[in-house]
Structures are given as C-alpha cells and as structure tokens.
JSON list of C-alpha atoms in Angstrom, two decimals:
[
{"chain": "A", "resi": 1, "resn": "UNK", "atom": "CA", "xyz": [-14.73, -22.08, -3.54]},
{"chain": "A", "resi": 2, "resn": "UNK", "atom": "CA", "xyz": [-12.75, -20.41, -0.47]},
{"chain": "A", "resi": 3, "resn": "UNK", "atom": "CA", "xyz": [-9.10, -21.62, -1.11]},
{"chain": "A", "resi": 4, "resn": "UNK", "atom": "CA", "xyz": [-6.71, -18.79, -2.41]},
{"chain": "A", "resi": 5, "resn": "UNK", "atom": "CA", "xyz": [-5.24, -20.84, -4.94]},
{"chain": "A", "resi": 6, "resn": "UNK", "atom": "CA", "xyz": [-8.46, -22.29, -6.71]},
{"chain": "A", "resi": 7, "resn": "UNK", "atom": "CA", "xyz": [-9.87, -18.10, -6.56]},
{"chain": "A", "resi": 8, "resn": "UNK", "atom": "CA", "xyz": [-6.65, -17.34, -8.38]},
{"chain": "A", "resi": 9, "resn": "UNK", "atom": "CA", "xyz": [-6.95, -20.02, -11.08]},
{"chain": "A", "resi": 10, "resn": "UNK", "atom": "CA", "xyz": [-10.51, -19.54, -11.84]},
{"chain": "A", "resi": 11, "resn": "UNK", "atom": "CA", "xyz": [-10.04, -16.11, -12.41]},
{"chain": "A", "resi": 12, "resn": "UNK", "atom": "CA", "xyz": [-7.08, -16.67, -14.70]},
{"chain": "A", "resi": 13, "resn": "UNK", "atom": "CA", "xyz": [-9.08, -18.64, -16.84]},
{"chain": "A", "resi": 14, "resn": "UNK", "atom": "CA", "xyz": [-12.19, -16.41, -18.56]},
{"chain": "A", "resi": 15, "resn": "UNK", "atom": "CA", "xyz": [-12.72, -19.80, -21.19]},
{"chain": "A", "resi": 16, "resn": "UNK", "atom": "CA", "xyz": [-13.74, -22.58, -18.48]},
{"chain": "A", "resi": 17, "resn": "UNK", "atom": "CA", "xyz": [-15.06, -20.42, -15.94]},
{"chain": "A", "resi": 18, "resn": "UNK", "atom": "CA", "xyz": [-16.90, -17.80, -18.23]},
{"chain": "A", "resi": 19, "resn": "UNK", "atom": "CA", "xyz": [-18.95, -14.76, -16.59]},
{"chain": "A", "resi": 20, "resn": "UNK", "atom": "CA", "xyz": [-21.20, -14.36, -19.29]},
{"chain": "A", "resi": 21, "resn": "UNK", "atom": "CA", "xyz": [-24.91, -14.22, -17.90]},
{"chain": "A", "resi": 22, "resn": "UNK", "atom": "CA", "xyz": [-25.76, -15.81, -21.40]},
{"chain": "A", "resi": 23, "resn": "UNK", "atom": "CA", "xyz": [-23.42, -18.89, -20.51]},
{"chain": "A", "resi": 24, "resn": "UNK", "atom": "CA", "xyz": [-24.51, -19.33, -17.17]},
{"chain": "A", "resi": 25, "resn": "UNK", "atom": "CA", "xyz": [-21.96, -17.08, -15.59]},
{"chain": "A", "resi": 26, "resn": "UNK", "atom": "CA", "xyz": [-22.60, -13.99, -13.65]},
{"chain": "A", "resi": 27, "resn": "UNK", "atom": "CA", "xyz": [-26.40, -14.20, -11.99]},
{"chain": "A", "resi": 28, "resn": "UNK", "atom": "CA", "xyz": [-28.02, -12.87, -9.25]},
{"chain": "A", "resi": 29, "resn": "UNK", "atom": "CA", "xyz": [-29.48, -15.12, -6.79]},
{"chain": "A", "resi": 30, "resn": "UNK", "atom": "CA", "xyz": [-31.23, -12.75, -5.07]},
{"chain": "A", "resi": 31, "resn": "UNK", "atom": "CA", "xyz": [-34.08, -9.53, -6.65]},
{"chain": "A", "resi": 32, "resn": "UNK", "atom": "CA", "xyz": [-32.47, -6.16, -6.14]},
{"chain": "A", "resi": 33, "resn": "UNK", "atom": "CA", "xyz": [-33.44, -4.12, -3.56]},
{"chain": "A", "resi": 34, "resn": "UNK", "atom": "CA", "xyz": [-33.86, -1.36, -6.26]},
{"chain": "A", "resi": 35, "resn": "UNK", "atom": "CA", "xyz": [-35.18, -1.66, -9.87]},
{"chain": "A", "resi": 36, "resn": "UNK", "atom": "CA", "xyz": [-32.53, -2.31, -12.77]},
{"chain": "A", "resi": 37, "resn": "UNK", "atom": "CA", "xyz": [-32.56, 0.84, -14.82]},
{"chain": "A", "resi": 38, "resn": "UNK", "atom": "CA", "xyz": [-32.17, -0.98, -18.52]},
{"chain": "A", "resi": 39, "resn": "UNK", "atom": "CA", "xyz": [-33.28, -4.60, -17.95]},
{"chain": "A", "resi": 40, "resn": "UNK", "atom": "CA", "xyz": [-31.13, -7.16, -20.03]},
{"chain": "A", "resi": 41, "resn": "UNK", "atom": "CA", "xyz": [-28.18, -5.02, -19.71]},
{"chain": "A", "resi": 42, "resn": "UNK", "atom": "CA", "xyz": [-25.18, -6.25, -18.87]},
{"chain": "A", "resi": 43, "resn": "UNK", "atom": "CA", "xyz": [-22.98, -4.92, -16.16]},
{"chain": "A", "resi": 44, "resn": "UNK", "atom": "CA", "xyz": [-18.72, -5.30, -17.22]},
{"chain": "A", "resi": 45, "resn": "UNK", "atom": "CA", "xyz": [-18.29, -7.99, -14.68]},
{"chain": "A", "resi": 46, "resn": "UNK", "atom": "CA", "xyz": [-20.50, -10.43, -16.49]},
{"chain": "A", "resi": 47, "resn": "UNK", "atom": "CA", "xyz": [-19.09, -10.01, -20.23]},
{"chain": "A", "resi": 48, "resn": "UNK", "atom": "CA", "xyz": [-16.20, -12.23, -21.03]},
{"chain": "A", "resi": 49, "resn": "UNK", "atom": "CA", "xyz": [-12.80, -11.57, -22.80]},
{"chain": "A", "resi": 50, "resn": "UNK", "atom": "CA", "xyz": [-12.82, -10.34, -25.47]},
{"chain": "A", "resi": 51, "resn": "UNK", "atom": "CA", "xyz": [-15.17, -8.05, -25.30]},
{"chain": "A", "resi": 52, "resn": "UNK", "atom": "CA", "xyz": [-14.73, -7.40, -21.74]},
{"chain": "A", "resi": 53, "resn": "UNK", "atom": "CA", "xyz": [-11.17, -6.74, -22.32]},
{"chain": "A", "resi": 54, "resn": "UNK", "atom": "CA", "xyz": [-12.40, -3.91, -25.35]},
{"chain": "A", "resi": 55, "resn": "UNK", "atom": "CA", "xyz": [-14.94, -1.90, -22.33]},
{"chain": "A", "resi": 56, "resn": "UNK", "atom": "CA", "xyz": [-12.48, -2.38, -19.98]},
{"chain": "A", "resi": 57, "resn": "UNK", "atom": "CA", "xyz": [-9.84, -0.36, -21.83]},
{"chain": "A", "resi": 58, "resn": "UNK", "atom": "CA", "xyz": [-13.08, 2.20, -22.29]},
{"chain": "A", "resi": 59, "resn": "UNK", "atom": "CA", "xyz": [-12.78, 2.81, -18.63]},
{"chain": "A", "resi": 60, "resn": "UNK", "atom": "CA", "xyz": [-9.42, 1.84, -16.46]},
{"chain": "A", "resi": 61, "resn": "UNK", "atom": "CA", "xyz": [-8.05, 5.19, -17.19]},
{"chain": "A", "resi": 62, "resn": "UNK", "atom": "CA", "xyz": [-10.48, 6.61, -14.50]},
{"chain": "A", "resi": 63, "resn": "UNK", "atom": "CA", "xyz": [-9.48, 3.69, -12.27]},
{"chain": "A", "resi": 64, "resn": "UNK", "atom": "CA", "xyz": [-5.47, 4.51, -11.72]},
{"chain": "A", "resi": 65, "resn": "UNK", "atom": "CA", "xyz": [-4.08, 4.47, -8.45]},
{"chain": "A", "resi": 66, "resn": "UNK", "atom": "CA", "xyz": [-3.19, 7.99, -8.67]},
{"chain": "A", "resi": 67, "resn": "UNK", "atom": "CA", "xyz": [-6.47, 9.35, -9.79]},
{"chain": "A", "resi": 68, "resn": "UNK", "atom": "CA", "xyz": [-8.18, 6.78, -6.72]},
{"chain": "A", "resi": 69, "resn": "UNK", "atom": "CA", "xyz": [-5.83, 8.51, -4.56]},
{"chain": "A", "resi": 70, "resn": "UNK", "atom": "CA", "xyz": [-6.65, 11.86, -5.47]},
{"chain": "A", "resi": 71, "resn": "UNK", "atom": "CA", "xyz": [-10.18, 11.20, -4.56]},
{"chain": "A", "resi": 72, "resn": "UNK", "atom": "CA", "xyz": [-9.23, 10.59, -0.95]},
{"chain": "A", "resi": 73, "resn": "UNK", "atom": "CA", "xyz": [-9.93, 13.86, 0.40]},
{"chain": "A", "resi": 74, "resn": "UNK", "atom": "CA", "xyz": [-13.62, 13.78, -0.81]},
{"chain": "A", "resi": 75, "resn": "UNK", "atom": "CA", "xyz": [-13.82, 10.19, 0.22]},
{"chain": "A", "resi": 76, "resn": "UNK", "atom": "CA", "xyz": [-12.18, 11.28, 3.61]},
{"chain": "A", "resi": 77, "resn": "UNK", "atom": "CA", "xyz": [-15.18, 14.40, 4.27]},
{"chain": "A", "resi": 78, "resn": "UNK", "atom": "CA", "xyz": [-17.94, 11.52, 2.84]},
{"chain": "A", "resi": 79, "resn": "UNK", "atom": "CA", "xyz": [-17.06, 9.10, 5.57]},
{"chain": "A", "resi": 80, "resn": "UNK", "atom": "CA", "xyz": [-16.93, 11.85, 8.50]},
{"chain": "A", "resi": 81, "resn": "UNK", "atom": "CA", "xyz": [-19.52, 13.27, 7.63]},
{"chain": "A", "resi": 82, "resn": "UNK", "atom": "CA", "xyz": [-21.59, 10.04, 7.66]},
{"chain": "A", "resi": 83, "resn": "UNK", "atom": "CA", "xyz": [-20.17, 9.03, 10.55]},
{"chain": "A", "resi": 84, "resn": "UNK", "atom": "CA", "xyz": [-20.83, 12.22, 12.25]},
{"chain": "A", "resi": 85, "resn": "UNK", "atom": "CA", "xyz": [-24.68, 11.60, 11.62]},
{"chain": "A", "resi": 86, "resn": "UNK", "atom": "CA", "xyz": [-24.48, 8.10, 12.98]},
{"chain": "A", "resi": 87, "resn": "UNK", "atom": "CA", "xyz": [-22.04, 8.13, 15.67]},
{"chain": "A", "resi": 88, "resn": "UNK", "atom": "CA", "xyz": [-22.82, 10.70, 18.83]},
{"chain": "A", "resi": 89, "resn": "UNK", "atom": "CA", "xyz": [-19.42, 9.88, 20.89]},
{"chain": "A", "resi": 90, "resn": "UNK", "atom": "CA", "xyz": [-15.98, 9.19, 19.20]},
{"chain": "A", "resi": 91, "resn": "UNK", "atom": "CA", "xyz": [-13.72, 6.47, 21.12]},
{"chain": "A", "resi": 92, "resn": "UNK", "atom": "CA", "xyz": [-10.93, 4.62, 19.28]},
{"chain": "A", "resi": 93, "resn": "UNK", "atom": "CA", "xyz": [-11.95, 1.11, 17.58]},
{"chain": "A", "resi": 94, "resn": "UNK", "atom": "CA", "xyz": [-9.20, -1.42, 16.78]},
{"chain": "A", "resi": 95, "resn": "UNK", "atom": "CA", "xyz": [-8.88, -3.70, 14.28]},
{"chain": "A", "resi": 96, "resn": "UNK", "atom": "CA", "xyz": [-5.96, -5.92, 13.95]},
{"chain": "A", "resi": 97, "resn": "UNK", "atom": "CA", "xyz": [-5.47, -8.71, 11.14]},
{"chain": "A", "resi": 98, "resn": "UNK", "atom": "CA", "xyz": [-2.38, -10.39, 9.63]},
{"chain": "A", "resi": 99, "resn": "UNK", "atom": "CA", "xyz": [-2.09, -11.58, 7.10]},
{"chain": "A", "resi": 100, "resn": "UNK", "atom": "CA", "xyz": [-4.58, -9.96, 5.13]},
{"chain": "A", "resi": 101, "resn": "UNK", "atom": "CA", "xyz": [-4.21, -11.89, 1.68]},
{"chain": "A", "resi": 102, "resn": "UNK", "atom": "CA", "xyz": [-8.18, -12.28, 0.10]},
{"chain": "A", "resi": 103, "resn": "UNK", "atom": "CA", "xyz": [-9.66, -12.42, -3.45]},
{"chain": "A", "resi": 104, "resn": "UNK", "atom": "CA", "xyz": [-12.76, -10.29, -2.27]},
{"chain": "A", "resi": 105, "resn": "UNK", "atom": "CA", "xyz": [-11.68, -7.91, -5.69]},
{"chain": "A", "resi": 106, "resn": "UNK", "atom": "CA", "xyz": [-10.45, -11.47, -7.77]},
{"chain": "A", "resi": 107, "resn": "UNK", "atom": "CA", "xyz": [-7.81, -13.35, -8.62]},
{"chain": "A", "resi": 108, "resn": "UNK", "atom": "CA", "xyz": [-6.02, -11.52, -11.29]},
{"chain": "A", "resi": 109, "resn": "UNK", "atom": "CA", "xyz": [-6.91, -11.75, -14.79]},
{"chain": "A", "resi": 110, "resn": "UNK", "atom": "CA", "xyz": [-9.42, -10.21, -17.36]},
{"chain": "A", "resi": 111, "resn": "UNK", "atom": "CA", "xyz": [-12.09, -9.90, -14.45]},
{"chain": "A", "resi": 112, "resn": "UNK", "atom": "CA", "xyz": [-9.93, -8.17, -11.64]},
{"chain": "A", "resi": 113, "resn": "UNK", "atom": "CA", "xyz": [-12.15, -5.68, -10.33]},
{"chain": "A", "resi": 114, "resn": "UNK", "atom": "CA", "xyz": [-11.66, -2.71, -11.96]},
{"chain": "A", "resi": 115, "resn": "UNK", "atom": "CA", "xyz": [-12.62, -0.49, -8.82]},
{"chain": "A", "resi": 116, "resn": "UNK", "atom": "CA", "xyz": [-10.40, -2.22, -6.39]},
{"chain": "A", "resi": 117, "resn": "UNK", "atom": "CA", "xyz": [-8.47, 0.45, -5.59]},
{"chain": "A", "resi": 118, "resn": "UNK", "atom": "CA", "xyz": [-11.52, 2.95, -5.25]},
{"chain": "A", "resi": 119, "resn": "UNK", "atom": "CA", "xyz": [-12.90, 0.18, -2.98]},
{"chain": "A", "resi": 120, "resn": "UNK", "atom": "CA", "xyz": [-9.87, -0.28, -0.71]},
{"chain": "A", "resi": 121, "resn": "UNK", "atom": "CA", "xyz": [-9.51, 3.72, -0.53]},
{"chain": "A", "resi": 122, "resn": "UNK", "atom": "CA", "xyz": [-13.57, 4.05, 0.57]},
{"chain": "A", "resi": 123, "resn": "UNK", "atom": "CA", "xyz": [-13.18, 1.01, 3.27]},
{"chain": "A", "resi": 124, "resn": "UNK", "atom": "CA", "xyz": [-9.40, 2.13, 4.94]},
{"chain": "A", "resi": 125, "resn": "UNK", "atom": "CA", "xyz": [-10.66, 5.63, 5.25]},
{"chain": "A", "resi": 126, "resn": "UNK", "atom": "CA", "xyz": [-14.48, 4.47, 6.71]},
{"chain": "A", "resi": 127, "resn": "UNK", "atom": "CA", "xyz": [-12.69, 2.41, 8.98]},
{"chain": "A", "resi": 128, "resn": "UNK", "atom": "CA", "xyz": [-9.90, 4.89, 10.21]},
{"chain": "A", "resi": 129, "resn": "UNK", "atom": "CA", "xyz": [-12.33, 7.81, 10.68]},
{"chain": "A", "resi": 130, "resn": "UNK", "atom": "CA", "xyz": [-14.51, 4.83, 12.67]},
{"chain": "A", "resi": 131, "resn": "UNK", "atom": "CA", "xyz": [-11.87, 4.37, 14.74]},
{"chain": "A", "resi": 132, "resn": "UNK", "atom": "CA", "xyz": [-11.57, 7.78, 16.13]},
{"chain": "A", "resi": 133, "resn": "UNK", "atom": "CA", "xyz": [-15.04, 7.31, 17.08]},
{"chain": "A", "resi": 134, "resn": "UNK", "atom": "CA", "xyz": [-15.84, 4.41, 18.49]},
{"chain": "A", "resi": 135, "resn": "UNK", "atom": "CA", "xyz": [-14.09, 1.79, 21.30]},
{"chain": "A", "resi": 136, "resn": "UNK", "atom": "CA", "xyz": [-15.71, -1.39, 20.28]},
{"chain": "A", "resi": 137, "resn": "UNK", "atom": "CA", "xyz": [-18.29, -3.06, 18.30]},
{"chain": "A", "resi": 138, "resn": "UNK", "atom": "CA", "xyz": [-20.66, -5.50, 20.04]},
{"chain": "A", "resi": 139, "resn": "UNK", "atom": "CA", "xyz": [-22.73, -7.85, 18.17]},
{"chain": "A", "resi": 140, "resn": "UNK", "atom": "CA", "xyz": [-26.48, -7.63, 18.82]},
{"chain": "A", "resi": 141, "resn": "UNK", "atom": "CA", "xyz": [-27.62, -10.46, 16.63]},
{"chain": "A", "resi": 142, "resn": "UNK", "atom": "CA", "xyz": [-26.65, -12.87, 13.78]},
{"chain": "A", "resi": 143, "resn": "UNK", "atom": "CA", "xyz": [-25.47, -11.32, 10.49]},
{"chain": "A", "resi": 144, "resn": "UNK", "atom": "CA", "xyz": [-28.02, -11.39, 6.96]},
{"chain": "A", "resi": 145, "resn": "UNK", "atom": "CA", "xyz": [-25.77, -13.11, 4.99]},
{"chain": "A", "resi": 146, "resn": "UNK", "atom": "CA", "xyz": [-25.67, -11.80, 1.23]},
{"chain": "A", "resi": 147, "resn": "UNK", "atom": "CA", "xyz": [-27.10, -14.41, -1.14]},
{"chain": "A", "resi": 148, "resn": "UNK", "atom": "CA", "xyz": [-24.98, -14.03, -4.26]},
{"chain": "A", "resi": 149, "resn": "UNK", "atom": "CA", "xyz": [-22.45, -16.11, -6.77]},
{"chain": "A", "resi": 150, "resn": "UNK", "atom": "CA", "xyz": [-20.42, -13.10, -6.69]},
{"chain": "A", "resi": 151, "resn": "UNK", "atom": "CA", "xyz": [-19.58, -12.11, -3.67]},
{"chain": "A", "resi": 152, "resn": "UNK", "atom": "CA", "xyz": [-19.72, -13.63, -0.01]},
{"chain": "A", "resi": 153, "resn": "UNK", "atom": "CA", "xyz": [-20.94, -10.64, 2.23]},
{"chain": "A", "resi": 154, "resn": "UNK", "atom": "CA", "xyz": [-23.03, -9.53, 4.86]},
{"chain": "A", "resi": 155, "resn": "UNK", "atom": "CA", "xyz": [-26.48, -8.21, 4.35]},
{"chain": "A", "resi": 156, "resn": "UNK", "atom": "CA", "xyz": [-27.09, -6.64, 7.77]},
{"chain": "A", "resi": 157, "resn": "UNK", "atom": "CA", "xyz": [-24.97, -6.85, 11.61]},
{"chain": "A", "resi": 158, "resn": "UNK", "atom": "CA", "xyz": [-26.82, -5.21, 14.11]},
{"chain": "A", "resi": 159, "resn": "UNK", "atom": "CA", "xyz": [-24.22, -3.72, 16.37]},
{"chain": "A", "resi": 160, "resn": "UNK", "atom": "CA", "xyz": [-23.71, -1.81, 19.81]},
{"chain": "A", "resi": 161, "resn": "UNK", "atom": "CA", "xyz": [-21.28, 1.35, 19.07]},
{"chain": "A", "resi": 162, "resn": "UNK", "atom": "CA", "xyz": [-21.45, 2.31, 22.84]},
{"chain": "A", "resi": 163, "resn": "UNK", "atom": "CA", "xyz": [-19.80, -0.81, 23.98]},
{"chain": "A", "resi": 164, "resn": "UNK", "atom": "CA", "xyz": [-17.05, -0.80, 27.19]},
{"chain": "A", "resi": 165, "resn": "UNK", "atom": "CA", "xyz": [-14.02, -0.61, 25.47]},
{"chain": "A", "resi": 166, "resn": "UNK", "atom": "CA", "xyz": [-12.11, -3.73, 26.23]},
{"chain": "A", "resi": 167, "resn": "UNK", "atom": "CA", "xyz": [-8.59, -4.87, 24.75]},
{"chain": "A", "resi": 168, "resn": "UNK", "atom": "CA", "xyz": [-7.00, -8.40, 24.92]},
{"chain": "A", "resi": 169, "resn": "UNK", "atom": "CA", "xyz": [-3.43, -8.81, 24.03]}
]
C-alpha cells in the first residue's frame, strides 16, 4: 500500500485492518538484530483498540508537543556530538522537498504513532546540524532495504560525506 488515501483509511479502521500479532497483524519479517528482552510481549503498536487505546492513555502525557520540544536541547548536543565523531570537516548539505505529506508515523487513528513528534524533533535537528557539516552526500552503493510490514526503510546507504559540493537549480 503506497497511496496516501488507502494509508489514511487503513489506519482509521483498527476492526478490518487489526494490529494484533495474535490476529495476524503486527509481525516481523525479519530476526532482530538484538535479542527481545521478554519474548511474547507485545510492543503498543501491535495491540488493538480497546486495549491499545487504555496503554495509550498510560503514556501520551510524556509524548506532548511541548514536553518533545523541551527535549530539543539534549536532542540538539546528542546529534552534534555524534556528528562530531563521524564527520571531520563541516560544509553545508541541502535538502529541498515539497510537498512533504507521508504516513511514515500513520494515518490518524488509534495507531498514530505515539512518538511522532519525538521522531520528527530527533530527524530535523540530525539533519540541520548535518547540514552545517557536510556539502553533499554521494551514494557509494545500493541501499539494504528494511524487510518489515511496518515500515518501508533503509537498512544501510553507504555514502561519500567528502563529496564536491555541487548545486542544480
């Protein structure tokens, strides 16, 4: 499924499209990399309303936009200082995309990611402190696409940070 509108109806509707592991939902399709600390356990994104809707409420407090936001500054020193360790010479690195509409966090409904806005905090600021450090990305090989039924990522992307910088407009 890749079209905007069938995303947004099959996350509006917990009842035909369930996420319950036990009713098929949720699996993964691939080991993970590191052991599962309590085997058998579910994980909130593959429990269906109601009781997903019950943990949920456990939790979203922690998840406002104003608490997300107040963890910026951390989130800000976490990504320089990783990027300090992997990148020797800062250039500027520009990325440019309209419209930006995607379902990578859902659709809406009982299953909208509850860390969304943690998630688009972590990736704005990665990317903005990458961009004071490096002109361009160059591909060195073919991505390792993620195998997975819940989200469509890459694995691994070899890339060349010391790239020419070169802009097209």
């Amino acid at each position: 499924m890749s079209k905007y509108a069938d995303v947004r109806a099959v996350s509006l509707d917990p009842v035909t499209y369930s996420s319950d592991q036990d009713r098929g939902g949720v699996t993964p399709l691939e080991e993970p990399e590191t052991p599962t600390p309590r085997p058998g356990a579910k994980v909130l994104i593959a429990i269906d309303p109601p009781e997903h809707t019950r943990y949920r409420k456990l939790v979203n407090r922690g998840f406002t936009p104003r608490l997300i936001n107040a963890l910026e500054p951390r989130i800000r020193e976490m990504a320089v200082r990783i990027l300090d360790r992997a990148i020797a010479d800062p250039f500027r690195f520009d990325i440019e995309r309209r419209p930006n509409e995607h379902v990578a966090f859902g659709g809406g409904g009982p299953h909208f990611c509850l860390g969304a806005s943690l998630a688009r905090l972590e990736i704005r600021v990665l990317f903005e402190e990458l961009a004071r450090r490096v002109p361009v990305l160059r591909s060195l090989g073919a991505p390792a696409r993620l195998r997975s039924n819940i989200v469509a990522g890459i694995k691994h992307l070899p890339v060349d940070l010391s790239a020419t910088p070169v802009r097209s407009r």
